[in-house]
Short mmCIF file of C-alpha atoms in Angstrom, two decimals:
data_model
loop_
_atom_site.label_atom_id
_atom_site.label_comp_id
_atom_site.label_asym_id
_atom_site.label_seq_id
_atom_site.Cartn_x
_atom_site.Cartn_y
_atom_site.Cartn_z
CA UNK A 1 0.00 0.00 0.00
CA UNK A 2 2.92 2.39 0.40
CA UNK A 3 3.77 2.20 -3.30
CA UNK A 4 0.84 4.42 -4.48
CA UNK A 5 1.84 7.13 -1.97
CA UNK A 6 5.38 7.06 -3.32
CA UNK A 7 4.09 7.38 -6.86
CA UNK A 8 1.74 10.18 -5.84
CA UNK A 9 4.54 11.98 -4.01
CA UNK A 10 6.79 11.58 -7.04
CA UNK A 11 4.13 12.94 -9.37
CA UNK A 12 3.49 15.90 -7.07
CA UNK A 13 7.21 16.59 -6.98
CA UNK A 14 7.42 16.43 -10.76
CA UNK A 15 4.39 18.70 -11.07
CA UNK A 16 5.98 21.20 -8.70
CA UNK A 17 9.22 21.17 -10.70
CA UNK A 18 7.30 21.66 -13.96
CA UNK A 19 5.33 24.57 -12.48
CA UNK A 20 8.58 26.18 -11.30
CA UNK A 21 10.07 25.81 -14.80
CA UNK A 22 6.91 27.31 -16.27
CA UNK A 23 7.15 30.34 -13.98
CA UNK A 24 10.82 30.69 -14.85
CA UNK A 25 10.10 30.61 -18.58
CA UNK A 26 7.24 33.08 -18.18
CA UNK A 27 9.58 35.52 -16.42
CA UNK A 28 12.17 35.00 -19.14
CA UNK A 29 9.52 35.69 -21.79
CA UNK A 30 8.53 38.97 -20.10
CA UNK A 31 12.19 39.98 -19.86
CA UNK A 32 12.76 39.26 -23.55
CA UNK A 33 9.60 41.16 -24.55
CA UNK A 34 10.79 44.21 -22.60
CA UNK A 35 14.21 43.91 -24.17
CA UNK A 36 12.68 43.73 -27.68
CA UNK A 37 10.52 46.76 -26.93
CA UNK A 38 13.58 48.72 -25.79
CA UNK A 39 15.55 47.76 -28.89
CA UNK A 40 12.63 48.72 -31.16
CA UNK A 41 12.37 52.08 -29.40
CA UNK A 42 16.10 52.72 -29.77
CA UNK A 43 15.98 51.75 -33.44
CA UNK A 44 13.07 54.15 -34.03
CA UNK A 45 14.79 57.01 -32.19
CA UNK A 46 17.94 56.45 -34.23
CA UNK A 47 15.94 56.45 -37.47
CA UNK A 48 14.08 59.64 -36.51
CA UNK A 49 17.27 61.46 -35.56
CA UNK A 50 19.04 60.36 -38.74
CA UNK A 51 16.18 61.46 -40.98
CA UNK A 52 15.71 64.74 -39.11
CA UNK A 53 19.40 65.41 -39.70
CA UNK A 54 18.93 64.70 -43.39
CA UNK A 55 16.04 67.15 -43.54
CA UNK A 56 17.99 69.85 -41.72
CA UNK A 57 20.88 69.48 -44.15
CA UNK A 58 18.55 70.79 -46.90
CA UNK A 59 17.13 73.70 -44.90
CA UNK A 60 18.68 77.16 -44.87
CA UNK A 61 18.94 78.32 -41.25
CA UNK A 62 16.89 75.41 -39.85
CA UNK A 63 17.07 76.80 -36.31
CA UNK A 64 15.24 79.94 -37.36
CA UNK A 65 12.25 78.13 -38.88
CA UNK A 66 9.31 77.12 -36.72
CA UNK A 67 7.94 73.59 -36.67
CA UNK A 68 4.85 74.87 -38.51
CA UNK A 69 7.00 76.39 -41.25
CA UNK A 70 8.94 73.17 -41.72
CA UNK A 71 5.67 71.22 -41.84
CA UNK A 72 4.28 73.60 -44.47
CA UNK A 73 7.45 73.21 -46.53
CA UNK A 74 7.16 69.42 -46.32
CA UNK A 75 3.48 69.54 -47.34
CA UNK A 76 4.35 71.67 -50.37
CA UNK A 77 7.27 69.42 -51.28
CA UNK A 78 5.37 66.17 -50.99
CA UNK A 79 2.48 67.45 -53.10
CA UNK A 80 4.73 67.92 -56.13
CA UNK A 81 3.83 65.35 -58.82
CA UNK A 82 7.46 64.30 -59.25
CA UNK A 83 7.80 63.63 -55.52
CA UNK A 84 4.52 61.73 -55.35
CA UNK A 85 5.60 59.50 -58.25
CA UNK A 86 9.12 58.98 -56.88
CA UNK A 87 7.76 58.05 -53.46
CA UNK A 88 5.20 55.66 -54.95
CA UNK A 89 7.92 53.97 -57.00
CA UNK A 90 10.20 53.64 -53.96
CA UNK A 91 7.43 52.08 -51.88
CA UNK A 92 6.51 49.76 -54.75
CA UNK A 93 10.15 48.70 -55.15
CA UNK A 94 10.47 48.00 -51.42
CA UNK A 95 7.32 45.86 -51.52
CA UNK A 96 8.55 44.03 -54.62
CA UNK A 97 11.89 43.23 -52.98
CA UNK A 98 10.24 41.95 -49.82
CA UNK A 99 7.82 39.75 -51.79
CA UNK A 100 10.50 38.13 -53.95
CA UNK A 101 10.91 34.54 -52.90
CA UNK A 102 14.20 32.75 -52.84
CA UNK A 103 14.44 30.71 -56.08
CA UNK A 104 16.21 27.94 -54.16
CA UNK A 105 13.16 27.33 -51.96
#
């Protein structure tokens, strides 16, 4: 009769160990999600700063212009037919490149 208790105790022990592993992996998952979020944020900040620097390199006296003036300039620029077409082509090309499948697959 003592054998079933031993088996039950063993199973409870195994269950406890599995639950501890589960908690450990859940904590690891949360840590990795936070780390990914931080890396995505840093990547975005880097991209924004780089592109803002590019924009400022084309502006005469960028420090003297207001945000509204820069926005108006961008609106005017991006409404030009040549710019609209160039942007559409660039976006199309990016989508084409990302949809191309590897011929070896």
